[in-house]
Short mmCIF file of C-alpha atoms and ligand atoms in Angstrom, two decimals:
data_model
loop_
_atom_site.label_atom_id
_atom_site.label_comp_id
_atom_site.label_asym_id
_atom_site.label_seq_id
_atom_site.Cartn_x
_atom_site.Cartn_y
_atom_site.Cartn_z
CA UNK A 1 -2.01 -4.62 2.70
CA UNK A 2 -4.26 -6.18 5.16
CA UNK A 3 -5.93 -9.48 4.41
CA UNK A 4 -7.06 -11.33 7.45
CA UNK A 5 -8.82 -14.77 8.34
CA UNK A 6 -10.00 -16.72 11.14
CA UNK A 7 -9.03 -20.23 11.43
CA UNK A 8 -9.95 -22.66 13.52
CA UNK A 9 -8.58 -22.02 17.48
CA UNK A 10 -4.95 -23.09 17.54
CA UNK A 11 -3.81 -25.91 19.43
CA UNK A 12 -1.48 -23.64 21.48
CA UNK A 13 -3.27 -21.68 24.83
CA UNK A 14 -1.73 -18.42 25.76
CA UNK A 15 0.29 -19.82 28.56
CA UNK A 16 2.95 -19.78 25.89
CA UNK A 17 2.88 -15.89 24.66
CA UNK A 18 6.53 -15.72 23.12
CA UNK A 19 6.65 -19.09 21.19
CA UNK A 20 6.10 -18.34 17.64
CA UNK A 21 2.77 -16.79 18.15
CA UNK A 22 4.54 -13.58 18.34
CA UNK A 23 4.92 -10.78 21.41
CA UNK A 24 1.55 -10.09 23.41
CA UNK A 25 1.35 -6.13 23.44
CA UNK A 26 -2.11 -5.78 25.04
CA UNK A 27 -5.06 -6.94 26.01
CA UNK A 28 -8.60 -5.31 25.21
CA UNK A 29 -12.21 -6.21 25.68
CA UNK A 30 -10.80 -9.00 27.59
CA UNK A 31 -9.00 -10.77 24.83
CA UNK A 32 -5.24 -10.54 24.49
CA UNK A 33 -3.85 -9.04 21.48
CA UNK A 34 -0.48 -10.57 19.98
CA UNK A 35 2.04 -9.32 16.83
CA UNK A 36 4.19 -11.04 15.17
CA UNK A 37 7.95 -10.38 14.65
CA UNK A 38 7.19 -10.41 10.96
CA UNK A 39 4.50 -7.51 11.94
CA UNK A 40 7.54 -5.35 13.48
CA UNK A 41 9.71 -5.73 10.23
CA UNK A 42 6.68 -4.66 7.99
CA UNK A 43 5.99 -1.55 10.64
CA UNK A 44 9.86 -0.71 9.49
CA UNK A 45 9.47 -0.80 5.86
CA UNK A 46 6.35 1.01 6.08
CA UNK A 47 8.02 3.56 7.87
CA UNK A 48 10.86 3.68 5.54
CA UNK A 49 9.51 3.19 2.31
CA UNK A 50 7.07 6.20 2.96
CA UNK A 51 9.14 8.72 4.29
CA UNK A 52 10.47 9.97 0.81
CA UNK A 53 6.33 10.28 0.30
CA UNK A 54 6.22 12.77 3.33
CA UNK A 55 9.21 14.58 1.90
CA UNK A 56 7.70 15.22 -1.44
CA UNK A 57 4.52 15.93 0.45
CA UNK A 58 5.59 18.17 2.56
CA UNK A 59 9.08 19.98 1.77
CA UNK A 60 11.54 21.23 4.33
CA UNK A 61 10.28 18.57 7.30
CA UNK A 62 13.91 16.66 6.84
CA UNK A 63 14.74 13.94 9.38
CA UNK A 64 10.73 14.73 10.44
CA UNK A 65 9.78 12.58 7.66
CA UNK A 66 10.46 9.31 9.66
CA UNK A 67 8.47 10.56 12.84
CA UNK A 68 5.57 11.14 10.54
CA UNK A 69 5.97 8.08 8.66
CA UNK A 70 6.10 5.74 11.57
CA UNK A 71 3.36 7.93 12.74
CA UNK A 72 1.73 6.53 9.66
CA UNK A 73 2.70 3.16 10.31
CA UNK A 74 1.47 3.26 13.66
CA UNK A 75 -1.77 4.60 12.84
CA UNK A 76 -2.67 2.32 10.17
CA UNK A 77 -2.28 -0.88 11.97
CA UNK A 78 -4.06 0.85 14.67
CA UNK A 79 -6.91 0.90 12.09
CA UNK A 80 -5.81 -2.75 11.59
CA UNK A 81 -6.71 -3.58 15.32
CA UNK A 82 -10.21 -1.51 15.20
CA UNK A 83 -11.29 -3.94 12.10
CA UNK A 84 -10.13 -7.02 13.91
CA UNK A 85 -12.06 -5.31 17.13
CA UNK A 86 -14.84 -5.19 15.48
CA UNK A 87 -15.15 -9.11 14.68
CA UNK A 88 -14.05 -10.05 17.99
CA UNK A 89 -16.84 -7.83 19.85
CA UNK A 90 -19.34 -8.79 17.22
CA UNK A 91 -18.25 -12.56 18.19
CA UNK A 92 -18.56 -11.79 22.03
CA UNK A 93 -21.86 -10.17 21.80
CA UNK A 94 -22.71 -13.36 19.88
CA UNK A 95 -21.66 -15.81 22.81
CA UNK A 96 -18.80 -17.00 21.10
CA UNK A 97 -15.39 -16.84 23.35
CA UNK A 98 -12.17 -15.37 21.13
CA UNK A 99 -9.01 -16.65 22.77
CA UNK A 100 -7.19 -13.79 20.83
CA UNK A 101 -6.17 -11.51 18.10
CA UNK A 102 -3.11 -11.60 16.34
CA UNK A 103 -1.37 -8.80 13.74
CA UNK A 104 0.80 -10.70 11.82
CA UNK A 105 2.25 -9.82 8.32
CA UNK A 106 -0.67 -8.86 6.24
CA UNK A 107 -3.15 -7.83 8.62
CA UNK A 108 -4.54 -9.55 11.37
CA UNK A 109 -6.61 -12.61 12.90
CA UNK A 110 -9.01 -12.84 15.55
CA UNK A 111 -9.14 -16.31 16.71
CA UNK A 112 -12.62 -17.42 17.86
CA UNK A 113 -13.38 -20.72 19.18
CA UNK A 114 -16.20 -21.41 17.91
CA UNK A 115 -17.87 -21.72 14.76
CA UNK A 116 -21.04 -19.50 13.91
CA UNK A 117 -24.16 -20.78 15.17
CA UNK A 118 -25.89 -19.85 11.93
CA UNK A 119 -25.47 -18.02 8.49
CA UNK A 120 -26.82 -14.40 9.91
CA UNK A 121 -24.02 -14.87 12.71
CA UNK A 122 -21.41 -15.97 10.38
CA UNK A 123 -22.17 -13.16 7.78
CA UNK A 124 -22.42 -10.68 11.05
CA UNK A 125 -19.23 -11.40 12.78
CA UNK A 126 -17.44 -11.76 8.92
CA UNK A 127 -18.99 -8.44 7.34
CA UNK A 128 -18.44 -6.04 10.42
CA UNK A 129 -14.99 -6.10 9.61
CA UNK A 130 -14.18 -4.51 6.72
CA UNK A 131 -17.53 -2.27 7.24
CA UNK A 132 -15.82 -0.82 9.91
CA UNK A 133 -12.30 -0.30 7.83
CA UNK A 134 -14.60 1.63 5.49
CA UNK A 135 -16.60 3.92 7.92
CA UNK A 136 -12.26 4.86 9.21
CA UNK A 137 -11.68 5.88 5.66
CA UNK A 138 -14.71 7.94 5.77
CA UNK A 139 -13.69 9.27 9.09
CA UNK A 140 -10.71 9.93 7.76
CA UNK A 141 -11.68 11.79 4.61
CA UNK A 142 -13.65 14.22 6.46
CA UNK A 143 -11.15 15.10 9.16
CA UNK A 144 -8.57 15.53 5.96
CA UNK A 145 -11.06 17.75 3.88
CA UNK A 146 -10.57 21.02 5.90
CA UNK A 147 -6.96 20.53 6.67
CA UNK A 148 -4.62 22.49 4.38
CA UNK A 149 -3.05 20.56 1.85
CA UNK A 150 0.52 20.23 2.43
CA UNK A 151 0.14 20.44 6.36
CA UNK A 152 1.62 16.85 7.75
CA UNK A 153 -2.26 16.17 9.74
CA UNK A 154 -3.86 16.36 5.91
CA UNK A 155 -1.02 14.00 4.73
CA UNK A 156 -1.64 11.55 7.60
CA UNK A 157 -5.30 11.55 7.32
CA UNK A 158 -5.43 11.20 3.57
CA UNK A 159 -3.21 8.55 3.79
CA UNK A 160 -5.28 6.76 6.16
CA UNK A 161 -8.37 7.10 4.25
CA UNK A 162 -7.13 5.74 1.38
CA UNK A 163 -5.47 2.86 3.26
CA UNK A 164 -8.57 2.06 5.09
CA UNK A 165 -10.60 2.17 1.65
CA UNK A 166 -8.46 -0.60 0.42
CA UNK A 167 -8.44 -2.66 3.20
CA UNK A 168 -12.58 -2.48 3.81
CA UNK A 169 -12.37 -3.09 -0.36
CA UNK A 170 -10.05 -5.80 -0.30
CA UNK A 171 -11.41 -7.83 2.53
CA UNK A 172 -14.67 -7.85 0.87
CA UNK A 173 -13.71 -9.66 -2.33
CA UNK A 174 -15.92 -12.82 -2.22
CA UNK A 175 -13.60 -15.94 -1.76
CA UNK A 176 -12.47 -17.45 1.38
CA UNK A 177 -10.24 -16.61 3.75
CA UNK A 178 -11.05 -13.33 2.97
CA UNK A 179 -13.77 -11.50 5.07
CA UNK A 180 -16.19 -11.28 1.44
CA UNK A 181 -15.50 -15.21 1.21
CA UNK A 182 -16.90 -15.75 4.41
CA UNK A 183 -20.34 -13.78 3.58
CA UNK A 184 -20.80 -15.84 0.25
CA UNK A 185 -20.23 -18.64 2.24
CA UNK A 186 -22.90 -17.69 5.18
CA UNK A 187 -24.61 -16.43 1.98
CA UNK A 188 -24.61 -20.25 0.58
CA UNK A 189 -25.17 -21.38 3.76
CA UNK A 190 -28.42 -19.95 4.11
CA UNK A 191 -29.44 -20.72 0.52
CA UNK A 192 -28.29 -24.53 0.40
CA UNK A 193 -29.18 -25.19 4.11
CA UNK A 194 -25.60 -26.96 4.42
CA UNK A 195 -22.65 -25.11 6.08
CA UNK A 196 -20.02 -27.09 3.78
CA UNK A 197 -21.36 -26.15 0.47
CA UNK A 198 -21.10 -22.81 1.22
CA UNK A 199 -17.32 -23.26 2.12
CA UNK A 200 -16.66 -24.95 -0.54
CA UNK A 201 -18.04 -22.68 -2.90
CA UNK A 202 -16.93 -19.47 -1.13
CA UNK A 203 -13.36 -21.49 -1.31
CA UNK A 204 -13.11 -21.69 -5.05
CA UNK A 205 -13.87 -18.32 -5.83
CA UNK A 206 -11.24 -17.70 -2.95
CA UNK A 207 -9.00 -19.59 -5.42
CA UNK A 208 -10.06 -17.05 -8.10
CA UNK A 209 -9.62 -14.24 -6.17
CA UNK A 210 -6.02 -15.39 -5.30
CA UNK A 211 -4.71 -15.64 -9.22
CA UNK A 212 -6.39 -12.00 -9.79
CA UNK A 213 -4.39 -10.42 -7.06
CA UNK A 214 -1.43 -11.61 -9.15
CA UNK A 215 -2.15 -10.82 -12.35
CA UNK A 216 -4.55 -7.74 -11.60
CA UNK A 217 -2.25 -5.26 -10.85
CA UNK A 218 0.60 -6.52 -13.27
CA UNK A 219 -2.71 -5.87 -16.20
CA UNK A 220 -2.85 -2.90 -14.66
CA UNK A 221 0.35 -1.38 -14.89
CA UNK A 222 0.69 -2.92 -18.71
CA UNK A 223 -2.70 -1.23 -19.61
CA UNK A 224 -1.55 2.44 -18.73
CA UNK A 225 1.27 1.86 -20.21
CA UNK A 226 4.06 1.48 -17.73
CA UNK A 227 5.97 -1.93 -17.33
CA UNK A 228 4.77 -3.86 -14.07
CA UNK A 229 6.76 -2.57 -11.20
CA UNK A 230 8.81 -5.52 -9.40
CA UNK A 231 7.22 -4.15 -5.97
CA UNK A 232 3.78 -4.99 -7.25
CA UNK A 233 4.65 -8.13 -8.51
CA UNK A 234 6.23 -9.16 -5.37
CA UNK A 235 2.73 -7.79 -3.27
CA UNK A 236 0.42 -9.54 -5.71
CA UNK A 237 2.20 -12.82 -5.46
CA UNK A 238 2.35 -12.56 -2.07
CA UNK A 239 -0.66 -11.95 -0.97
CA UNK A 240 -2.24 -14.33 -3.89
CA UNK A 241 -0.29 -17.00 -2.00
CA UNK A 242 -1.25 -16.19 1.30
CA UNK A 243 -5.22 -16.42 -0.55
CA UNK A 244 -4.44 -19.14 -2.74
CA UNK A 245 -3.42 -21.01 0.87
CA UNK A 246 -6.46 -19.97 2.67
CA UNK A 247 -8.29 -21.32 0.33
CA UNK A 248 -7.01 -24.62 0.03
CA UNK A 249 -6.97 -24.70 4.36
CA UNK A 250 -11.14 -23.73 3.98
CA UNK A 251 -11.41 -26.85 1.49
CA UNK A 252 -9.72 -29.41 3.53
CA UNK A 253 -11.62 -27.72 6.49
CA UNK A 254 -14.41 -28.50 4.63
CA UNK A 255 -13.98 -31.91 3.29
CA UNK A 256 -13.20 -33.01 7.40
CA UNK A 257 -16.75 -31.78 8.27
CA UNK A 258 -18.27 -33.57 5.75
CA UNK A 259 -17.17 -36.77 7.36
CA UNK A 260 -18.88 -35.51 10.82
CA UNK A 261 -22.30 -36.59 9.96
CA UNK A 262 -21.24 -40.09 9.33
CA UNK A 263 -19.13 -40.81 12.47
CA UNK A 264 -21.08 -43.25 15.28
CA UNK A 265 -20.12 -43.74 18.67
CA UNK A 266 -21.64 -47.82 18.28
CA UNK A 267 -19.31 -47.96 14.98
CA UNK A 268 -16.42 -46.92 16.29
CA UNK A 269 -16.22 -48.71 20.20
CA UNK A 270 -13.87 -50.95 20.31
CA UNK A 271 -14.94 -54.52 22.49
CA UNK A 272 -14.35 -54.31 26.05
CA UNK A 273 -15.27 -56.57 29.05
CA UNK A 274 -16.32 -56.12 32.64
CA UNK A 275 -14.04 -56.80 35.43
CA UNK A 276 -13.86 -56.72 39.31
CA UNK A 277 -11.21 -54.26 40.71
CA UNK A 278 -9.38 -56.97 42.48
CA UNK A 279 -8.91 -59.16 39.63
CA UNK A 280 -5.91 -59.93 38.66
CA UNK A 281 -4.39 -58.15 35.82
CA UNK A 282 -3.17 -61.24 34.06
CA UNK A 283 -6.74 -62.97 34.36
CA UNK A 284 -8.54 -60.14 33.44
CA UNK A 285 -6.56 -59.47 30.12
CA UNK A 286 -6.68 -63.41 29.51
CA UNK A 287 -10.37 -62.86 29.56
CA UNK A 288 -10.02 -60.33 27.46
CA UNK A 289 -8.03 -62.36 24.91
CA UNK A 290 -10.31 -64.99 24.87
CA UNK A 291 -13.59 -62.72 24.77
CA UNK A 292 -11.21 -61.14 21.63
CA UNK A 293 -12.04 -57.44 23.96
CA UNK A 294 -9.15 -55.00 23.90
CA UNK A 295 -10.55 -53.11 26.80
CA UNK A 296 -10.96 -53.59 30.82
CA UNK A 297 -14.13 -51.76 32.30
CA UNK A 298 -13.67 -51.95 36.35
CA UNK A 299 -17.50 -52.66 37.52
CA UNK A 300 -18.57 -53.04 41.18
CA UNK A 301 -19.98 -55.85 43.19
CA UNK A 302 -23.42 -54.81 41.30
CA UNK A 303 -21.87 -54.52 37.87
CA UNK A 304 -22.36 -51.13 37.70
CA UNK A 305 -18.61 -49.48 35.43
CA UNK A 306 -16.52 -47.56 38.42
CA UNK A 307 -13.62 -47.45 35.89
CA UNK A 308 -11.48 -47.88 32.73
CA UNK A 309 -7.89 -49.79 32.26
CA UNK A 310 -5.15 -47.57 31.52
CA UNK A 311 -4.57 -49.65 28.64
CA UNK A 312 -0.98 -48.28 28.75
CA UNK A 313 -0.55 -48.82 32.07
CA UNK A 314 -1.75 -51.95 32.31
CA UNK A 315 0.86 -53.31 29.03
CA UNK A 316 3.61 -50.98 30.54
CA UNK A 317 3.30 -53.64 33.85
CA UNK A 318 5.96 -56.74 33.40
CA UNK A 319 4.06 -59.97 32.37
CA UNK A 320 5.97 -61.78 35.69
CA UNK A 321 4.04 -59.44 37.90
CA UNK A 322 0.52 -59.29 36.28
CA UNK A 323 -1.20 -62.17 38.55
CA UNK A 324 -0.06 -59.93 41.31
CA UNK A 325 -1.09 -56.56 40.42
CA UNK A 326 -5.36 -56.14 40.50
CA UNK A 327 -7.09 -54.37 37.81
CA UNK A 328 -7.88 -51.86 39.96
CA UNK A 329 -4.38 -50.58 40.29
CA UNK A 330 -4.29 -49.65 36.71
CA UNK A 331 -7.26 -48.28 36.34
CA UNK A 332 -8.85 -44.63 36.61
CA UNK A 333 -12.06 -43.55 38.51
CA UNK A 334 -14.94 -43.03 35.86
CA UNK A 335 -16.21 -39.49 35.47
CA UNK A 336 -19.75 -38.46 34.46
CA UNK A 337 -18.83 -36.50 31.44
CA UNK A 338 -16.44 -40.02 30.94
CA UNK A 339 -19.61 -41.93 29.69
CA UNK A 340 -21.63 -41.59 26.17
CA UNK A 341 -23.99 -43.25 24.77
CA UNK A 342 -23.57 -45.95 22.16
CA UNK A 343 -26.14 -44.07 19.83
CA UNK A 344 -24.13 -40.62 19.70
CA UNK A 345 -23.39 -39.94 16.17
CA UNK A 346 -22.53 -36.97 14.16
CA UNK A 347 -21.59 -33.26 15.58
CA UNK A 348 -23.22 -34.68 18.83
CA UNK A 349 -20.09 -36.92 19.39
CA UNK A 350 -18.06 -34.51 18.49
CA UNK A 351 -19.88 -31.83 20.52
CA UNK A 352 -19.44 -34.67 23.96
CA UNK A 353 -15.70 -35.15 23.15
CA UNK A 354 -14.74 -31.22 22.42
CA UNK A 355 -17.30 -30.80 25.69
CA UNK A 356 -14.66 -32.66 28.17
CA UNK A 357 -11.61 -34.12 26.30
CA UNK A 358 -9.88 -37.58 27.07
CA UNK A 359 -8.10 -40.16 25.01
CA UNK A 360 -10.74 -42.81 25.98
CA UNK A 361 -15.00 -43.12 26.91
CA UNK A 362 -17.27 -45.67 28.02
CA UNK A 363 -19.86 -46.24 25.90
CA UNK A 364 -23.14 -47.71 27.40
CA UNK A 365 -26.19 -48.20 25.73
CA UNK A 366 -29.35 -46.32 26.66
CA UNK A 367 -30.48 -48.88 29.40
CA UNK A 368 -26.98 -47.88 31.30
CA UNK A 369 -25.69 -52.22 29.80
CA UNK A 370 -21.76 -51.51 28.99
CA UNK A 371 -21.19 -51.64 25.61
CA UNK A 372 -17.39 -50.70 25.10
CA UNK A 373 -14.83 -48.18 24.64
CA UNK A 374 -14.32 -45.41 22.32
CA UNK A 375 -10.98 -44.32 21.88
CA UNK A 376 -10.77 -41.00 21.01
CA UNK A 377 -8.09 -41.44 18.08
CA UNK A 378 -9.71 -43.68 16.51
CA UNK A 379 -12.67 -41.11 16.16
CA UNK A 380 -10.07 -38.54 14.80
CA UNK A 381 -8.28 -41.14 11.99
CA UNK A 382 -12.34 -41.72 10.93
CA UNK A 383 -12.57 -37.91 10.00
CA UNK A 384 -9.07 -37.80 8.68
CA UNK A 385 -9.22 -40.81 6.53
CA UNK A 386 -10.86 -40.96 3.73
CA UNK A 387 -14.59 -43.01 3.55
ZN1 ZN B 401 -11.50 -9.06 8.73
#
């Protein structure tokens, strides 16, 4: 039962281990690896559920059967981590930072920060996941083969091959968020030329994929004929919902990028005017009115911008004491990385914001002239709303 995906980093950092991202239990390769409660619950049932398996397996091993079934537990999300191990140090070797891998519920999630550079890396990092849950089965049916058949080491390693089998197997079904999905997609990628069509394609089947795993082993059951069995029922949907969801995440995912192209810095800057650090604030945001500018930019005796207007700051200070408070008091020093140009468009002003975050820029033109602010949440409402 192991589906996994990769989503976009999370807003949280792991400065904040225990809140809701589960209880950090390690740390390998350099990147810290997190469960879930939900993950501890499921490691119970496992063990509990397949006891009465070990019992039938191997008789006379009474209360036994719970050591070897959380053995079994243990060992199989074990082969959980590996897979997840082997996307994260495919993803390192590839120059791309994971901030950390989670088990949760039905499998696990390494969380890389960034996207793929290209379709080879994507399909890489993607595919050498379940590749690796399939060479553990294989592992695992060879260490079984000479062991004698109702000895509790054949049990454990013929239950691990076949759990591995269907986890490398059902990763590699070809619809996102699954780890298949995100080959078609690289897959697409390459064909098409255009990262988003390959999402959005890989995202759909993903949607396909989803209503099989509900119905699939139901049609299953019905063909041999037995009646469906409540616990598949309750698997399928689950796990078609937890697809179904993925899915639907890749496609708005997808729909956002498609936006990035058309974003411009020059577009989006709002008007802003140059002032003297001493000026008054009242003057200077008079000027501002009448130059119909929502933004101070604090220049030097030469012109050159030294500084931005907290904009807050500066309407958080009581009208009766603006003529007595200079611009310069509000304002913050102007960093490098603070300034881009008015002709940034596309991933490339996305790239300079996600480079060195703040709420505000200036924007200058080439020739260094001022040409106004860009406030960062106004660049995020442009990819959120629609064109
Ligand atoms: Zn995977």
């Amino acid at each position: 039962m192991a589906v996994d995906d990769r989503p976009a980093a999370a807003p949280d950092a792991d400065a904040a281990p225990s809140t809701g991202n589960g209880v950090r239990i390690g740390r390998l390769f350099g990147v810290p690896v997190y469960a879930t409660p939900a993950w501890f619950v499921i490691a119970a049932l496992v063990t509990i559920s397949y006891a009465p398996v070990v019992e039938a397996r191997v008789p006379g091993i009474g209360p036994w059967k719970y050591l070897v079934s959380a053995s079994f537990a243990l060992l199989f999300y074990a082969s959980v981590l590996v897979h997840e191990l082997a996307h994260t140090l495919a993803a390192l070797r590839g120059g791309l930072p994971v901030r950390r891998i989670s088990l949760h519920l039905l499998g696990g999630v390494s969380e890389i920060e960034q996207p793929s550079r290209g379709p080879r890396q994507e399909a890489w990092i993607a595919g050498l996941g379940p590749l690796t849950s399939l060479g553990l089965a294989a592992v695992a049916y060879f260490v079984a083969r000479p062991l004698a058949q109702d000895s509790v080491g054949r049990m454990l390693a013929d239950a691990l091959a076949l759990s591995n089998l269907f986890v490398g197997a059902f990763n590699l079904m070809p619809g996102l968020p699954l780890d298949g999905g995100r080959v078609l997609a690289a897959v697409v990628w390459k064909q098409t030329g255009h990262r988003e069509t390959g999402t959005v394609a890989a995202a759909k089947t993903g949607r396909v994929v989803a209503v099989l795993a509900v119905f699939v082993p139901a049609a299953v059951s019905i063909a041999r004929g037995y009646a469906p069995d409540v616990v598949d029922l309750v698997w399928g949907g689950l796990i078609g919902s937890f697809i179904w969801a993925g899915a639907g995440q890749a496609l708005k995912a997808a729909a956002l990028q498609q936006r990035i192209p058309g974003l411009s810095a020059r577009a989006l800057t709002r008007r802003a005017i140059p002032v003297a650090a001493v000026t008054p604030l009242a003057e200077a945001l008079r000027q501002a009115e009448l130059a119909g500018a929502s933004h101070l930019v604090v220049v030097d005796g030469e012109g050159r911008p030294i500084g931005l207007v907290h904009q807050a700051a500066a309407l958080a200070t009581p009208v009766d004491r603006r003529p007595w408070v200079p611009v310069g008091d509000v304002s913050r020093r102007l960093e490098p990385d603070g300034v881009v140009s008015a002709n940034l468009t596309g991933e490339d002003l996305v790239a300079a914001i996600i480079r060195s975050p703040a709420s505000e820029y200036l924007v200058v033109e080439p020739n260094g002239d001022v040409f106004g602010v860009l406030v960062t949440a106004d660049v995020e409402r442009a990819v959120a709303t629609a064109p």
